C-alpha atoms as an extended CHARMM CRD file, in Angstrom:
* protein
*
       207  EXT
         1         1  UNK       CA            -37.4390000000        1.0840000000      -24.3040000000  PROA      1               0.0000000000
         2         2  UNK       CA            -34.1000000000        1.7120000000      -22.6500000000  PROA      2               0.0000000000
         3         3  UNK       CA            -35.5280000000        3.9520000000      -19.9080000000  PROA      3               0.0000000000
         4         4  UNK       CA            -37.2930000000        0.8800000000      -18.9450000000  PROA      4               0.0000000000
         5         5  UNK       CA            -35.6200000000       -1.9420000000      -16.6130000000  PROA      5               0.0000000000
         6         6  UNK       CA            -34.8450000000       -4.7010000000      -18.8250000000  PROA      6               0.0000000000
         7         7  UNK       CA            -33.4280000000       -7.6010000000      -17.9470000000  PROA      7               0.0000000000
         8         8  UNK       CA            -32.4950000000      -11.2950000000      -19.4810000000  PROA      8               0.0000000000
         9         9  UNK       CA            -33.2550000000      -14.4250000000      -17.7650000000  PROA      9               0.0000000000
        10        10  UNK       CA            -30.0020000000      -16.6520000000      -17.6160000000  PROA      10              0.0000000000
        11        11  UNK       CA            -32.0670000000      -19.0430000000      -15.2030000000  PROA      11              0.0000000000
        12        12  UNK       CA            -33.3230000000      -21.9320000000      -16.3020000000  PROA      12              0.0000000000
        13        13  UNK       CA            -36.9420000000      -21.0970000000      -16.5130000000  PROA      13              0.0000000000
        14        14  UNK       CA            -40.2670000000      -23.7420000000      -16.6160000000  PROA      14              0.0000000000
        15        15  UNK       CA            -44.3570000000      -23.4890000000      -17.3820000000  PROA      15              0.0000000000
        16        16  UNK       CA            -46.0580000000      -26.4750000000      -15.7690000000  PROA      16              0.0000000000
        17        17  UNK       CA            -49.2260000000      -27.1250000000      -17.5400000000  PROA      17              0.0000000000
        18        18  UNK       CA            -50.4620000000      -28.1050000000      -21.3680000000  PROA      18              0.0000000000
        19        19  UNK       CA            -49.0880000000      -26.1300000000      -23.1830000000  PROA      19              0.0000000000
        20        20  UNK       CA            -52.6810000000      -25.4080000000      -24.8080000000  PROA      20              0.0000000000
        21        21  UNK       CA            -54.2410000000      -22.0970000000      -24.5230000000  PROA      21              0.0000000000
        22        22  UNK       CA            -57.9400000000      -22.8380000000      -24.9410000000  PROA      22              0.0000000000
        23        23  UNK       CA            -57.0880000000      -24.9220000000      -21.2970000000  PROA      23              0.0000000000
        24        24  UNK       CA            -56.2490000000      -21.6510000000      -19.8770000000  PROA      24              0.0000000000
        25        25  UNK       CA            -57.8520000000      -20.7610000000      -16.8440000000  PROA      25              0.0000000000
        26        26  UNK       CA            -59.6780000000      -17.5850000000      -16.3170000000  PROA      26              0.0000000000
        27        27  UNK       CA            -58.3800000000      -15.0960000000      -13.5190000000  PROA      27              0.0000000000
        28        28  UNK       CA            -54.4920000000      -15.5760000000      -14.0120000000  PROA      28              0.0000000000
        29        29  UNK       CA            -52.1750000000      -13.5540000000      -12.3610000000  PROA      29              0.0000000000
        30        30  UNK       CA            -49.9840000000      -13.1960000000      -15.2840000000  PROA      30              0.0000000000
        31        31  UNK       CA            -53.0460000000      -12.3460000000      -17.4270000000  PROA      31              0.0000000000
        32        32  UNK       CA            -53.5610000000      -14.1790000000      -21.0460000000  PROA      32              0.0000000000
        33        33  UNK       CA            -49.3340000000      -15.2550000000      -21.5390000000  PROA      33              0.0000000000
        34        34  UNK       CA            -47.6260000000      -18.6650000000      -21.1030000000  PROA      34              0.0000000000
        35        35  UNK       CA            -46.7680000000      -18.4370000000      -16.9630000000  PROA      35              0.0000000000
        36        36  UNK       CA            -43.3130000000      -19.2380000000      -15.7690000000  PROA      36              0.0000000000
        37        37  UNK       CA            -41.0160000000      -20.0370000000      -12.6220000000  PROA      37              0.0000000000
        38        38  UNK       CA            -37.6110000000      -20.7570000000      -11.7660000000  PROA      38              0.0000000000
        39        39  UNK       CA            -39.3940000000      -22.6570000000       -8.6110000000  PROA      39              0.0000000000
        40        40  UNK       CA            -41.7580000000      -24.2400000000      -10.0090000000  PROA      40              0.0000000000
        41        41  UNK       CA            -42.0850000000      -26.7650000000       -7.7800000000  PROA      41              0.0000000000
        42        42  UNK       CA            -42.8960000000      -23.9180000000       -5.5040000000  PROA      42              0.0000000000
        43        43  UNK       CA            -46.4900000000      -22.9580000000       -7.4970000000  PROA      43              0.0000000000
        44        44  UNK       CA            -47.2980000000      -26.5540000000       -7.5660000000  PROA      44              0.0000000000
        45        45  UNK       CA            -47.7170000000      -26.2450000000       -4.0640000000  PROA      45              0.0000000000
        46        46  UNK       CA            -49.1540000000      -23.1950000000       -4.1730000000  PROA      46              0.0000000000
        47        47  UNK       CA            -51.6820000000      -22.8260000000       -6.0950000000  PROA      47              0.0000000000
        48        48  UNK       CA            -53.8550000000      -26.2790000000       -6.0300000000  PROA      48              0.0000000000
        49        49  UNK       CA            -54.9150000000      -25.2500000000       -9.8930000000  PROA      49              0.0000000000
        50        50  UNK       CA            -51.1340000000      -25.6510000000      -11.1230000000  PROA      50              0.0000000000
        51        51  UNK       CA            -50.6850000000      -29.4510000000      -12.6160000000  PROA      51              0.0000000000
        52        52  UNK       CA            -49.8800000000      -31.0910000000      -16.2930000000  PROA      52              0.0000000000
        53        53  UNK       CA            -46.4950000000      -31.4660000000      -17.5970000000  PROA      53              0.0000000000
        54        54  UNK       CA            -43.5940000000      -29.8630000000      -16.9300000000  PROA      54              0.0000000000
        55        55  UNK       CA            -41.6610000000      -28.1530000000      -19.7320000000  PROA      55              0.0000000000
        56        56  UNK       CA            -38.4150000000      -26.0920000000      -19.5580000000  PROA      56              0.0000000000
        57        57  UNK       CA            -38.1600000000      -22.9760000000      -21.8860000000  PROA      57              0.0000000000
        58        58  UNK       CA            -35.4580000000      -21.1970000000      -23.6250000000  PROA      58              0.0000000000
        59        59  UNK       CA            -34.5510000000      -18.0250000000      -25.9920000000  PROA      59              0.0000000000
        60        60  UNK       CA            -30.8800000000      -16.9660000000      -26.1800000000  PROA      60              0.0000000000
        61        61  UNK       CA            -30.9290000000      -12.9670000000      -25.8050000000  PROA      61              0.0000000000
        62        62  UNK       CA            -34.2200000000      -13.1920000000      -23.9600000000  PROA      62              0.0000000000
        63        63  UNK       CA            -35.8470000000       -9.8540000000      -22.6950000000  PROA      63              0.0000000000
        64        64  UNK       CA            -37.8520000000       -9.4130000000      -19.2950000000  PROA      64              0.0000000000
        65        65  UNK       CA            -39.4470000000       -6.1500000000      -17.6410000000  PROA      65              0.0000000000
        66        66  UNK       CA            -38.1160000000       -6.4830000000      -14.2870000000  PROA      66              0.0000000000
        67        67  UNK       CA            -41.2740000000       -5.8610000000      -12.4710000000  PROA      67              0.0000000000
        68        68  UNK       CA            -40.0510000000       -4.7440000000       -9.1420000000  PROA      68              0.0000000000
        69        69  UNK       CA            -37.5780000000       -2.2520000000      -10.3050000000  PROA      69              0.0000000000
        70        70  UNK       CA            -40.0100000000        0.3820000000      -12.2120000000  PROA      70              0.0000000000
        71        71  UNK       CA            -39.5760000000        3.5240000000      -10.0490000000  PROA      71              0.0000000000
        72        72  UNK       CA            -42.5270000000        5.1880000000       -8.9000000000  PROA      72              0.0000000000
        73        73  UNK       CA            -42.1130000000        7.7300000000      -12.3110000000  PROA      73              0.0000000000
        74        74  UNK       CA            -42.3190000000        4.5470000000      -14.6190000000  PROA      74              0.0000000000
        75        75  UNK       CA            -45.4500000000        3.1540000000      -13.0600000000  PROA      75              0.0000000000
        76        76  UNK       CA            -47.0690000000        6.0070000000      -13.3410000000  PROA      76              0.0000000000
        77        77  UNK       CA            -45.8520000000        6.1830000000      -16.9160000000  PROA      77              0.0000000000
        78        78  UNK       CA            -47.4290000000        3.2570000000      -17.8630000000  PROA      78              0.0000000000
        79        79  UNK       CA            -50.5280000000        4.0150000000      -15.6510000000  PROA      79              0.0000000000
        80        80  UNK       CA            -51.3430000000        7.0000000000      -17.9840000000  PROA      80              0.0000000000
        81        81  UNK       CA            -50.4920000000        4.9250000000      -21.3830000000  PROA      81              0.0000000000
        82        82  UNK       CA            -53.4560000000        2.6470000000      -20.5400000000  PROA      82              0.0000000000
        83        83  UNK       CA            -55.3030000000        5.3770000000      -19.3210000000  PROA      83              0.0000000000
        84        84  UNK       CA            -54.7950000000        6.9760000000      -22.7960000000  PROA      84              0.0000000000
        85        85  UNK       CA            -55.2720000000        3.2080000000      -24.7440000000  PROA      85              0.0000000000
        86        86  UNK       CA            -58.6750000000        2.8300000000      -22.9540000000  PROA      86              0.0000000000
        87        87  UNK       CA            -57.6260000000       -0.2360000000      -20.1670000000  PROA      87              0.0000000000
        88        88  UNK       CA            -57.8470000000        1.7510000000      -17.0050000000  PROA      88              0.0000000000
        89        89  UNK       CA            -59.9600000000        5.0400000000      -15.6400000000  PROA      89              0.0000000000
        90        90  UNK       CA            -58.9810000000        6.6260000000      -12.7720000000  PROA      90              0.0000000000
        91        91  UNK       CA            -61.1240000000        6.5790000000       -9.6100000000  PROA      91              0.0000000000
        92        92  UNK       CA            -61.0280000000        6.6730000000       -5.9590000000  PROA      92              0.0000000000
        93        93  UNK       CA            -60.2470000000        3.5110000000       -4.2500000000  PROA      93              0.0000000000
        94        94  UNK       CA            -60.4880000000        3.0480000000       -0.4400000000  PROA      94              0.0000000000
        95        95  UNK       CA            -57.7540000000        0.8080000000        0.6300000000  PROA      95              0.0000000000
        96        96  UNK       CA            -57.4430000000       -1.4900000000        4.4080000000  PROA      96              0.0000000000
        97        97  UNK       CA            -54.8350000000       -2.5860000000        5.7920000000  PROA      97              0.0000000000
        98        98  UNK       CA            -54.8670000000       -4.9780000000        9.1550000000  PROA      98              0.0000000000
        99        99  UNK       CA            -52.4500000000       -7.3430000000       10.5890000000  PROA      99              0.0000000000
       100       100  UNK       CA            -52.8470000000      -11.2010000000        9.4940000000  PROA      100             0.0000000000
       101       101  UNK       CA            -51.7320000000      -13.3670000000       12.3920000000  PROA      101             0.0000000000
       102       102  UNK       CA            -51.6810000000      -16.5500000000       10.3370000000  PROA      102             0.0000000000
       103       103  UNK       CA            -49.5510000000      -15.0630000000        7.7340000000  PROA      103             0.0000000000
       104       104  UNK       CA            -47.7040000000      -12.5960000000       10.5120000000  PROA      104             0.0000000000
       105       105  UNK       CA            -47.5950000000       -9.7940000000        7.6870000000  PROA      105             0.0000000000
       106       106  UNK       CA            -50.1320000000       -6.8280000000        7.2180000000  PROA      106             0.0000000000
       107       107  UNK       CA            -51.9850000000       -7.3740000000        4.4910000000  PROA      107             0.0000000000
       108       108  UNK       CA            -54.4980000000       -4.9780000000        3.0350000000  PROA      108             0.0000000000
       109       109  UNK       CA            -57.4420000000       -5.0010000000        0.5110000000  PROA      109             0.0000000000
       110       110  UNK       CA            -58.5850000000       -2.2150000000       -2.0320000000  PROA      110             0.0000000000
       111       111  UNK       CA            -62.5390000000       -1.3810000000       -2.2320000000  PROA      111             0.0000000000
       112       112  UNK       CA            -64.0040000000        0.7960000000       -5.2850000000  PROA      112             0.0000000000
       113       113  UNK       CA            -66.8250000000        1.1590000000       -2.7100000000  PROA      113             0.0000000000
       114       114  UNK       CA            -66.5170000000        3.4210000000       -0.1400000000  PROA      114             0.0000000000
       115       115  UNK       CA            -69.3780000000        2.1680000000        2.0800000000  PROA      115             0.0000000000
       116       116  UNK       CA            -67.9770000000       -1.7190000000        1.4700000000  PROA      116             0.0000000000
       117       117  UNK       CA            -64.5440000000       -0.2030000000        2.2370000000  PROA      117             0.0000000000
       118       118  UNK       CA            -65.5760000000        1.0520000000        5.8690000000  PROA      118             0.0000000000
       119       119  UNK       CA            -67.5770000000       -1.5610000000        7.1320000000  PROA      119             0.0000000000
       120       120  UNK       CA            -63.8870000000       -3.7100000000        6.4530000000  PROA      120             0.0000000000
       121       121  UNK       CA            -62.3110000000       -0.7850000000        7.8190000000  PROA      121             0.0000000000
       122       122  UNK       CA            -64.8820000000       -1.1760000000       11.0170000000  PROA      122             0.0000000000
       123       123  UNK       CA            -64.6150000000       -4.4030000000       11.3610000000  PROA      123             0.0000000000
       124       124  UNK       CA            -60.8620000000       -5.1500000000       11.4540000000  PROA      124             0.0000000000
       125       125  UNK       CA            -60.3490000000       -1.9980000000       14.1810000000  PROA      125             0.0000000000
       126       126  UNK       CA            -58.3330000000       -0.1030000000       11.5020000000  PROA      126             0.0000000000
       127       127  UNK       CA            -58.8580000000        3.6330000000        9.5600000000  PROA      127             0.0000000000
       128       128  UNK       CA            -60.1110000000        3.6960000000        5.9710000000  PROA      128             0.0000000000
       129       129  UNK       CA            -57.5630000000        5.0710000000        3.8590000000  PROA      129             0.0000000000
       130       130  UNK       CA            -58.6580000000        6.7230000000        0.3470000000  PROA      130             0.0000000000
       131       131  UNK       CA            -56.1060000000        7.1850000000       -2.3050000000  PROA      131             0.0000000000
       132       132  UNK       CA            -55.5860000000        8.5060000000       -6.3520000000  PROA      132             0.0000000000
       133       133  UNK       CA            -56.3110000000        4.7920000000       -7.9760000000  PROA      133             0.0000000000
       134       134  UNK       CA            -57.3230000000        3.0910000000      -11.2520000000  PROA      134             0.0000000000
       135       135  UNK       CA            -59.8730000000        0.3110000000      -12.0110000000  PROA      135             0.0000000000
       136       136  UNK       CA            -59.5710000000       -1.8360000000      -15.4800000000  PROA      136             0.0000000000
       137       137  UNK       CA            -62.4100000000       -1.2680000000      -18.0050000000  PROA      137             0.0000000000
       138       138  UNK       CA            -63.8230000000       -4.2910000000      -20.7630000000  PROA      138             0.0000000000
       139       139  UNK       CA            -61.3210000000       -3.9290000000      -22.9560000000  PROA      139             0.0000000000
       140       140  UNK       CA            -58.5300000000       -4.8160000000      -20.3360000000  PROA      140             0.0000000000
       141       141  UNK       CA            -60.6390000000       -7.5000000000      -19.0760000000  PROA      141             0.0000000000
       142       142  UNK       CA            -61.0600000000       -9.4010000000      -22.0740000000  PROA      142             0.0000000000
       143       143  UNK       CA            -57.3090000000       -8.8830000000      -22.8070000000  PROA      143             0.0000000000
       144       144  UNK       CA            -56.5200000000      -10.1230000000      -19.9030000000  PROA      144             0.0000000000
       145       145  UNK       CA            -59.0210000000      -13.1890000000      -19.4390000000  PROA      145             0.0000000000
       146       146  UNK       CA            -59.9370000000      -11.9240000000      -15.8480000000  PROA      146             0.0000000000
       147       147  UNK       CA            -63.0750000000      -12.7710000000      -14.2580000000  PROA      147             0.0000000000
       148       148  UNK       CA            -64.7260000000       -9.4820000000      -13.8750000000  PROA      148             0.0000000000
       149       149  UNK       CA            -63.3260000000       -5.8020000000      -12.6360000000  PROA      149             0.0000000000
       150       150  UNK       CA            -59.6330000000       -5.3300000000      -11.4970000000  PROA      150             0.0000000000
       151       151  UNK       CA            -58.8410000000       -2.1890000000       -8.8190000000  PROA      151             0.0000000000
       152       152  UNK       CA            -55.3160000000       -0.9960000000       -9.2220000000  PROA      152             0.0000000000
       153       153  UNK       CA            -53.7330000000       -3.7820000000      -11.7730000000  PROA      153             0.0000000000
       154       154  UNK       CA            -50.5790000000       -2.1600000000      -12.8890000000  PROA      154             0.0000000000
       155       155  UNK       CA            -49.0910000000       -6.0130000000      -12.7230000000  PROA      155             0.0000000000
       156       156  UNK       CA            -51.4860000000       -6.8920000000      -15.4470000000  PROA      156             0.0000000000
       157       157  UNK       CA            -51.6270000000       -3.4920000000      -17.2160000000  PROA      157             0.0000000000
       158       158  UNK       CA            -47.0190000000       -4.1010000000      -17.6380000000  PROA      158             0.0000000000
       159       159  UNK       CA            -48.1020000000       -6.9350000000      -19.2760000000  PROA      159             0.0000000000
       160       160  UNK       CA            -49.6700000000       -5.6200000000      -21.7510000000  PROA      160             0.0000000000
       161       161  UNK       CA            -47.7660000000       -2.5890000000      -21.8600000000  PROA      161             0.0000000000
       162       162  UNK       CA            -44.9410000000       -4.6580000000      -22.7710000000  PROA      162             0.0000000000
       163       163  UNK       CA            -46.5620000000       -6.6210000000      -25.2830000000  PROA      163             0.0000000000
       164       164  UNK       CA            -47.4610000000       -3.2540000000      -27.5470000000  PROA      164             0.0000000000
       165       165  UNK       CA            -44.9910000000       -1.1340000000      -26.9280000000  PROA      165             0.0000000000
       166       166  UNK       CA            -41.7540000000       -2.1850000000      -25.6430000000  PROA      166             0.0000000000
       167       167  UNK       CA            -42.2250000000       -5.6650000000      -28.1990000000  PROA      167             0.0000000000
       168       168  UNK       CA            -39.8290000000       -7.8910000000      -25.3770000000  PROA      168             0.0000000000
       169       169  UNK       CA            -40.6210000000      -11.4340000000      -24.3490000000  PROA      169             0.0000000000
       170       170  UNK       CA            -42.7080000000      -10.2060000000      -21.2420000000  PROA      170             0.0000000000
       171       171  UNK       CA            -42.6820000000       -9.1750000000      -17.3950000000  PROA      171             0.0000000000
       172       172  UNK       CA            -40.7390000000      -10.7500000000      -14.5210000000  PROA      172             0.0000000000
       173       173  UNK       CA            -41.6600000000      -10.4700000000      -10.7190000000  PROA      173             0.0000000000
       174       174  UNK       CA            -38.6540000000      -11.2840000000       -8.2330000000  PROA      174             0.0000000000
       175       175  UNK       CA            -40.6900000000      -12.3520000000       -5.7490000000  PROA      175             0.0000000000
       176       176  UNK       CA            -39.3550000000      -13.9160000000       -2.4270000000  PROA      176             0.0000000000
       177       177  UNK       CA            -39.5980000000      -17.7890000000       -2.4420000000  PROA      177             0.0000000000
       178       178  UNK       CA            -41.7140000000      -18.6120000000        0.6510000000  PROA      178             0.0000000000
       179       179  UNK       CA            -44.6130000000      -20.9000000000        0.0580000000  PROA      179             0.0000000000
       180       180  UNK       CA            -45.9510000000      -20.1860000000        3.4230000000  PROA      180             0.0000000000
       181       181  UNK       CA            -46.9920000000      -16.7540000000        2.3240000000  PROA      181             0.0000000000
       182       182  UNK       CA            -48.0260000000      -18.2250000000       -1.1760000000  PROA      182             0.0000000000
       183       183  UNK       CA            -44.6940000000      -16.4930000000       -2.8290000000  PROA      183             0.0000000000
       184       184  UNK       CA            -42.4470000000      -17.6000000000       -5.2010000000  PROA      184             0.0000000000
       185       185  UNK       CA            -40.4970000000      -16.2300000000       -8.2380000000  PROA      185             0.0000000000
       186       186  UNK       CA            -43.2600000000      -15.4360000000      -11.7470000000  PROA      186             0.0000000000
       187       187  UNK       CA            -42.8850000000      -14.4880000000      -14.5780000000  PROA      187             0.0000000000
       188       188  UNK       CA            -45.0580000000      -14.3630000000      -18.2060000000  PROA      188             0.0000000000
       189       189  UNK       CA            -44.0740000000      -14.4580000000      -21.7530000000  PROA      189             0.0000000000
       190       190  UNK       CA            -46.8050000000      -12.3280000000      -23.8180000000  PROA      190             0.0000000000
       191       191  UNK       CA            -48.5300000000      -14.4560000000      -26.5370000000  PROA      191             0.0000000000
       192       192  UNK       CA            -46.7560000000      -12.5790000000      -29.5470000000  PROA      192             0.0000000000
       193       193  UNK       CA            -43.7430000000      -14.1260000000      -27.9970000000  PROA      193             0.0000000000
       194       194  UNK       CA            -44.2320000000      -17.3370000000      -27.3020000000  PROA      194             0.0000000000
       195       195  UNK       CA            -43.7540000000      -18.6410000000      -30.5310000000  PROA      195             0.0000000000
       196       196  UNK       CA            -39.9360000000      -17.1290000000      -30.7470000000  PROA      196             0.0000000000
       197       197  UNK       CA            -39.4200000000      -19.4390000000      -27.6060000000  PROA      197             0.0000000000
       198       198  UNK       CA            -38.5430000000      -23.1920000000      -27.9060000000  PROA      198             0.0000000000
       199       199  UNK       CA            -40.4730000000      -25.7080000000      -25.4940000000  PROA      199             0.0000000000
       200       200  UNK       CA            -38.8580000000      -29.0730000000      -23.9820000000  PROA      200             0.0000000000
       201       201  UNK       CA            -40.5920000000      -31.3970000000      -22.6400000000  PROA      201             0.0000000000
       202       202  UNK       CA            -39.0950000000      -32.5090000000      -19.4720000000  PROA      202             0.0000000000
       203       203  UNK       CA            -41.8540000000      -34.5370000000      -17.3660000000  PROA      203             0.0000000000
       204       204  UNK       CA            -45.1220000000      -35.5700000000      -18.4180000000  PROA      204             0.0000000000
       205       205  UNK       CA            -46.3400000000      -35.3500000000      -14.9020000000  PROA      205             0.0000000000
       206       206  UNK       CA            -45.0550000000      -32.5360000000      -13.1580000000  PROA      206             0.0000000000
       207       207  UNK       CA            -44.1700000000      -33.6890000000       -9.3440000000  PROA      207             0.0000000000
């Protein structure tokens, strides 16, 4: 575990919602856990799905992957560990990228299909660009509550990664705050966790 980034959250730290996992919504982009924010005012307005109560979390000595600081060595690390547990297979992907006006940012897309991928490609004026990727497999899916196939999903993959290996509270993301981009600060606290973490109610309608 120490070769790992590891980090505790001394922010105060809130899930806005029920606080009732069979009201969980499919397709979550911090897979099956109990989501969190230090903004969350921020994913209110974000994401139209995110309403209920407000609650504020804590655990003294708390333990977070910090996301954004793997290195390129430690992704891959995990990569092959799910590889190996039978979450991911490797595969092609075919990846484009294009400039969003709206959003001024490039943004790209990732296509298991190589025929979808260059008719995007075509359309947007751009070059295809193939790459070494992964896709998730049933057993990921279902352990993730996703909708259906996932290309590349090493966010979802640390998740779990973290849950049966490393045995900390979860994964953070320091993500820029800037809700016109639909960004804000995440983070998730794996399900074998949440019960070492004590809940306060602090609105019972959440802004």
């Amino acid at each position: 575990m120490n070769h790992m980034p590891i980090i505790t959250m001394e922010e105060m730290i809130f899930h806005v919602g029920q606080m009732d996992k069979s009201l969980k919504q499919k397709g979550s982009l911090e897979g099956s856990g109990l989501s969190f924010s230090t903004e969350p005012k921020a994913w209110v307005r974000i994401n139209p799905f995110t309403g209920g109560k407000l609650f504020e979390l804590k655990k003294e000595g708390n333990q977070f992957l910090d996301y954004y600081s793997l290195t390129e060595e430690q992704q891959q690390e995990i990569i092959q560990w799910g590889i190996h547990e039978g979450y991911v297979t490797a595969c092609p992907l075919y990846r484009v990228t294009y400039y969003d006006d709206e959003m001024d940012m490039d943004l790209c897309s990732l296509y298991s299909d190589k025929g979808i991928g260059e008719e995007e490609a075509e359309d947007y004026g751009v070059e295809l660009e193939e790459e070494e990727g992964f896709v998730s497999t049933e057993k990921m899916e279902r352990r993730v509550m996703s909708h259906g196939s996932l290309l590349a999903p090493l966010d979802l993959l640390t998740t779990i990664y973290v849950e049966d290996e490393l045995s900390i509270d979860g994964v953070w993301w320091e993500e820029e705050l800037d809700i016109s981009r639909y960004s804000a600060p995440r983070g998730v606290i794996v399900e074998s966790k949440v019960k070492e973490w004590e809940v306060i109610l602090v609105d019972e309608h959440c802004y």
